Structures are given as structure tokens and as C-alpha cells.
């Protein structure tokens, strides 16, 4: 777990964000709420957007990419039913915000980003705020990250045309994968459970993410 001393839950704006946007929309998992209260979201957005950091919206982070709306981060995190001993793979590091939230809840997070500049700044920021249990990797996350597989949970934070088969292969039996699946403009957030007998897919709700670009995703 990250160093408790560096992160704090004293920010009023963050507490209001959790109350008005996340609890108000039905997120109840106390561990997820505490994790979000403890992560300084304002550090994960460019200085020009810092005053909007706790608003109910996605924000630009450079390279044409975004950090997801707070509710989506909370909802995807809650749906994963994380346990403290889990190892999680995230595809789409972006700012590193979702990885920081996950890191508060599990043993280790591997996160993969295709844009090296984002991966580097996310890694530096996570170290700066004292999150020590995230490994940032640069690569095509549609191929997963085989070196550290299998994973207890996998979260994809970009929209895919279909579920990349390497991610299912790298998920442990009994594991959960959450991924937005659909066309370029709108997707359905989908929860995939891997059983011995195969996978079970459960559509959750409509969402809109930037494109997952790669061998098993959209072409550039
Ligand atoms: N989770 C991020 C955060 O907390 O800031 C937000 C992710 S942003 C919505 C989607 C990210 O997925 C972008 O940074 C984009 O570059 C990345 N991405 C798109 N295709 C990818 C791929 N094949 N492998 C890894 N990252 C990818």
C-alpha cells in the first residue's frame, strides 16, 4: 500500500466531490470512497485545469487524452470488487490517477500506456505523492503485459472495438475484467468474469472513452 503519511483526505473540494458526485450516485464501498478521498486529483491535471480538478467531468491531460470523470473512476473501481492481496493490470495509464486510486486498495498495480510521455509523467507524479506499489510500463496494452500475468483484475480505461483476447488470457480464473466496448463515439462498460468453463460478459452502462489504439484495438 502507498505511504499513508504522504496522502491525505483533508481536502474539502475532494470531500465534496465524493459526497456530491460519487456517494450521491450510489457508490457505497467505504474502501473505494476512502481511496478517492486520499488521492490529490488536482495533481493529476495540468495547472491550467487545476481549478476544475474536482468537477463532474473528464479533463484533458495532454496528447489528446483525458483523465476520466470522478464518478467513472469510482464506479469502475467498485465494480472490480478489489481485495488487498490482488494484483491489478490497468491499460491506459494516462495521468496515473486511476492507478493511484487502485494502488490504495490492492497489493500491486501494473499500468500500461502507449504514449511514453504520459507514462513518464505519471510515474514521476506517483513517486512524488508517495505511491510506491505501481509499476508503469510503456507499450501496446491491447496485448496486455504478459511478464507479470496472471492478474486478479484488469481494468481498461480506453474504449475498445471488442475485448482483446490477450487480456482474457492474462486474467486469472475467477478474475474480473472491466472494459468499455463499442464504437469510437460510445461504448458499453462491460464486466467480464473468467470462469473455468469460459467467460461471462455483463453489460453495465453506456459510457464514452477515448480510443484504445493497438493490435487488438483501433488502428491509429
Ligand atoms: N486511466 C487514465 C487516468 O487515470 O488518467 C485515463 C485514461 S485515458 C481516458 C486513456 C488512455 O489510454 C490514454 O492515455 C491513451 O494514450 C491510452 N491508450 C490508448 N490505447 C492504448 C493502448 N493500446 N495501450 C496503452 N494505453 C493506451
Coordinates of C-alpha atoms and ligand atoms in Angstrom, one line a residue:
X1 CA 0.0 0.0 0.0
X2 CA 1.1 3.6 -0.5
X3 CA 2.7 5.5 2.3
X4 CA -0.1 6.7 4.4
X5 CA 1.9 9.8 5.5
X6 CA 2.0 11.5 2.1
X7 CA -1.5 11.1 1.0
X8 CA -4.3 12.8 2.9
X9 CA -8.1 13.1 2.9
X10 CA -8.3 16.6 4.3
X11 CA -9.2 18.5 1.1
X12 CA -12.7 20.0 1.3
X13 CA -13.1 20.0 -2.5
X14 CA -12.3 16.3 -2.6
X15 CA -14.7 15.5 0.2
X16 CA -17.4 17.5 -1.6
X17 CA -16.7 15.7 -4.9
X18 CA -17.0 12.3 -3.2
X19 CA -20.3 13.3 -1.5
X20 CA -22.0 15.1 -4.4
X21 CA -20.8 13.1 -7.4
X22 CA -20.0 9.7 -6.1
X23 CA -22.0 8.8 -3.0
X24 CA -25.0 10.7 -4.4
X25 CA -24.9 8.3 -7.4
X26 CA -24.9 5.2 -5.4
X27 CA -21.2 4.2 -4.8
X28 CA -21.2 2.7 -1.3
X29 CA -17.9 0.8 -0.9
X30 CA -16.2 2.6 2.0
X31 CA -12.7 1.5 0.9
X32 CA -13.3 2.9 -2.6
X33 CA -14.6 6.2 -1.1
X34 CA -11.6 6.4 1.3
X35 CA -9.2 5.8 -1.6
X36 CA -10.6 8.6 -3.7
X37 CA -10.6 11.0 -0.7
X38 CA -6.9 10.3 -0.2
X39 CA -5.7 11.0 -3.8
X40 CA -5.0 14.6 -4.7
X41 CA -6.8 14.7 -8.0
X42 CA -5.7 18.3 -8.6
X43 CA -2.1 17.0 -9.0
X44 CA -3.2 14.8 -12.0
X45 CA -4.5 17.6 -14.2
X46 CA -2.5 20.3 -15.9
X47 CA -2.0 23.5 -13.9
X48 CA -4.3 25.3 -16.4
X49 CA -7.2 23.0 -15.4
X50 CA -6.4 22.7 -11.7
X51 CA -9.4 24.8 -10.7
X52 CA -11.7 22.2 -12.5
X53 CA -10.0 19.2 -10.9
X54 CA -13.0 18.2 -8.7
X55 CA -15.7 19.0 -11.3
X56 CA -18.0 16.3 -12.6
X57 CA -16.2 15.8 -15.9
X58 CA -13.3 14.3 -17.7
X59 CA -10.4 16.7 -18.2
X60 CA -7.6 17.0 -20.8
X61 CA -4.2 15.7 -19.7
X62 CA -2.2 16.3 -22.9
X63 CA -1.6 14.2 -26.1
X64 CA -5.3 14.4 -26.9
X65 CA -6.1 12.2 -23.9
X66 CA -8.2 12.7 -20.7
X67 CA -8.5 11.7 -17.1
X68 CA -11.9 10.2 -16.5
X69 CA -14.7 11.8 -14.6
X70 CA -14.5 11.1 -10.9
X71 CA -17.8 9.0 -10.8
X72 CA -16.5 6.7 -13.6
X73 CA -13.2 6.1 -11.7
X74 CA -15.2 5.3 -8.6
X75 CA -17.7 3.1 -10.3
X76 CA -15.2 1.1 -12.3
X77 CA -13.1 0.6 -9.1
X78 CA -16.1 -0.5 -7.1
X79 CA -17.3 -3.0 -9.8
X80 CA -13.9 -4.7 -9.6
X81 CA -14.5 -5.9 -6.0
X82 CA -10.9 -5.5 -5.1
X83 CA -9.1 -7.3 -2.3
X84 CA -5.9 -6.2 -0.5
X85 CA -3.9 -9.1 -1.9
X86 CA -4.8 -8.5 -5.5
X87 CA -2.5 -7.7 -8.4
X88 CA -4.2 -5.4 -11.0
X89 CA -3.4 -4.6 -14.6
X90 CA -4.6 -1.3 -15.9
X91 CA -4.5 -0.5 -19.6
X92 CA -4.3 3.3 -20.3
X93 CA -2.2 4.9 -17.5
X94 CA -3.0 8.5 -18.8
X95 CA -2.4 10.8 -15.9
X96 CA -1.9 8.0 -13.4
X97 CA -5.0 9.0 -11.3
X98 CA -6.9 5.7 -11.7
X99 CA -3.7 3.8 -10.9
X100 CA -3.2 5.8 -7.8
X101 CA -6.8 5.0 -6.6
X102 CA -6.3 1.3 -7.3
X103 CA -2.9 1.3 -5.6
X104 CA -4.6 2.3 -2.3
X105 CA -6.8 -0.8 -2.4
X106 CA -4.5 -3.6 -3.7
X107 CA -1.0 -5.1 -3.3
X108 CA 0.3 -4.1 -6.7
X109 CA -0.8 -2.3 -9.9
X110 CA 0.8 -2.7 -13.3
X111 CA -0.3 0.0 -15.6
X112 CA 0.5 0.2 -19.4
X113 CA 0.4 3.4 -21.5
X114 CA 1.2 3.6 -25.2
X115 CA 2.4 7.2 -25.0
X116 CA 5.8 7.3 -23.4
X117 CA 5.4 11.0 -22.3
X118 CA 2.3 10.3 -20.3
X119 CA 3.8 7.1 -18.8
X120 CA 6.8 9.1 -17.7
X121 CA 4.9 11.9 -16.1
X122 CA 2.5 9.6 -14.4
X123 CA 5.4 7.5 -12.9
X124 CA 7.1 10.7 -11.6
X125 CA 3.9 12.0 -10.1
X126 CA 3.0 8.7 -8.4
X127 CA 6.5 8.6 -6.9
X128 CA 6.2 12.2 -5.8
X129 CA 3.0 11.7 -3.9
X130 CA 4.3 8.5 -2.2
X131 CA 2.6 5.8 -4.2
X132 CA 5.1 3.0 -4.3
X133 CA 3.1 0.0 -5.4
X134 CA 2.5 0.9 -9.1
X135 CA 4.7 -0.2 -12.0
X136 CA 4.4 2.0 -15.1
X137 CA 5.1 0.3 -18.4
X138 CA 5.1 1.7 -22.0
X139 CA 3.6 -0.5 -24.7
X140 CA 0.5 -1.6 -26.5
X141 CA -1.8 -2.6 -23.7
X142 CA -4.2 -4.4 -26.1
X143 CA -1.5 -7.1 -25.8
X144 CA -1.7 -6.9 -22.0
X145 CA 1.5 -7.2 -20.0
X146 CA 2.4 -10.8 -20.1
X147 CA 5.5 -10.6 -17.9
X148 CA 3.5 -10.3 -14.7
X149 CA 0.4 -12.3 -15.6
X150 CA -1.9 -13.7 -14.5
X151 CA -3.8 -10.8 -12.9
X152 CA -6.6 -10.9 -10.4
X153 CA -8.3 -7.9 -12.0
X154 CA -7.8 -6.0 -15.3
X155 CA -9.2 -2.5 -16.0
X156 CA -9.2 -0.9 -19.4
X157 CA -9.6 2.9 -19.4
X158 CA -10.0 3.4 -23.1
X159 CA -12.7 2.3 -25.5
X160 CA -12.2 -0.9 -27.4
X161 CA -14.0 -2.2 -30.5
X162 CA -14.0 -5.7 -28.9
X163 CA -12.5 -7.4 -25.9
X164 CA -8.8 -8.0 -26.6
X165 CA -8.1 -11.8 -26.3
X166 CA -4.7 -11.4 -24.7
X167 CA -6.4 -9.6 -21.7
X168 CA -8.7 -12.6 -21.2
X169 CA -5.7 -14.9 -21.5
X170 CA -3.8 -12.9 -18.8
X171 CA -6.7 -12.8 -16.4
X172 CA -6.7 -15.5 -13.6
X173 CA -9.6 -17.9 -13.3
X174 CA -12.1 -16.2 -11.0
X175 CA -10.8 -12.8 -12.1
X176 CA -12.7 -9.8 -13.4
X177 CA -12.0 -7.5 -16.4
X178 CA -13.8 -4.2 -16.8
X179 CA -13.7 -2.6 -20.3
X180 CA -15.6 -0.1 -22.4
X181 CA -16.6 -1.8 -25.6
X182 CA -18.3 -0.2 -28.6
X183 CA -17.7 2.2 -31.4
X184 CA -15.5 5.3 -31.4
X185 CA -18.2 7.6 -30.1
X186 CA -20.0 5.5 -27.4
X187 CA -19.3 2.3 -25.6
X188 CA -20.9 -0.1 -23.1
X189 CA -19.0 -0.6 -19.9
X190 CA -18.6 -4.3 -19.8
X191 CA -17.7 -6.6 -16.9
X192 CA -16.1 -9.9 -17.8
X193 CA -15.8 -12.8 -15.4
X194 CA -13.4 -15.5 -16.2
X195 CA -14.5 -19.0 -15.1
X196 CA -13.0 -22.4 -15.7
X197 CA -15.8 -23.0 -18.3
X198 CA -15.2 -19.7 -20.1
X199 CA -16.1 -16.1 -19.8
X200 CA -19.4 -14.4 -18.8
X201 CA -19.9 -10.9 -20.0
X202 CA -22.2 -8.4 -18.3
X203 CA -23.1 -5.1 -19.9
X204 CA -23.2 -2.3 -17.2
X205 CA -24.0 1.1 -18.7
X206 CA -23.2 3.5 -21.6
X207 CA -20.0 5.5 -21.4
X208 CA -17.6 7.4 -23.6
X209 CA -13.9 6.9 -23.6
X210 CA -11.0 7.9 -25.9
X211 CA -10.0 5.1 -28.3
X212 CA -7.9 2.1 -27.3
X213 CA -5.4 2.0 -30.1
X214 CA -3.4 -1.1 -30.8
X215 CA -3.1 -4.5 -32.4
X216 CA -6.3 -5.7 -30.7
X217 CA -7.9 -2.3 -30.6
X218 CA -8.5 0.6 -33.1
X219 CA -5.9 1.3 -35.7
X220 CA -4.1 4.7 -35.3
Ligands
LIG1 N1 -6.7 6.0 -16.5 C1 -6.3 7.3 -17.0 C2 -6.2 8.3 -15.9 O1 -6.5 7.9 -14.7 O2 -5.8 9.4 -16.2 C3 -7.2 7.8 -18.1 C4 -7.0 7.1 -19.4 S1 -7.4 8.0 -20.8 C5 -9.1 8.0 -20.8 C6 -7.0 6.6 -22.0 C7 -5.5 6.4 -22.1 O3 -5.3 5.1 -22.8 C8 -4.7 7.4 -22.9 O4 -3.7 7.9 -22.1 C9 -4.2 6.6 -24.1 O5 -3.0 7.1 -24.5 C10 -4.2 5.2 -23.5 N2 -4.2 4.2 -24.5 C11 -4.9 4.1 -25.7 N3 -4.6 2.9 -26.3 C12 -3.7 2.3 -25.5 C13 -3.0 1.0 -25.6 N4 -3.2 0.2 -26.7 N5 -2.2 0.7 -24.7 C14 -2.0 1.5 -23.6 N6 -2.6 2.7 -23.4 C15 -3.4 3.1 -24.4

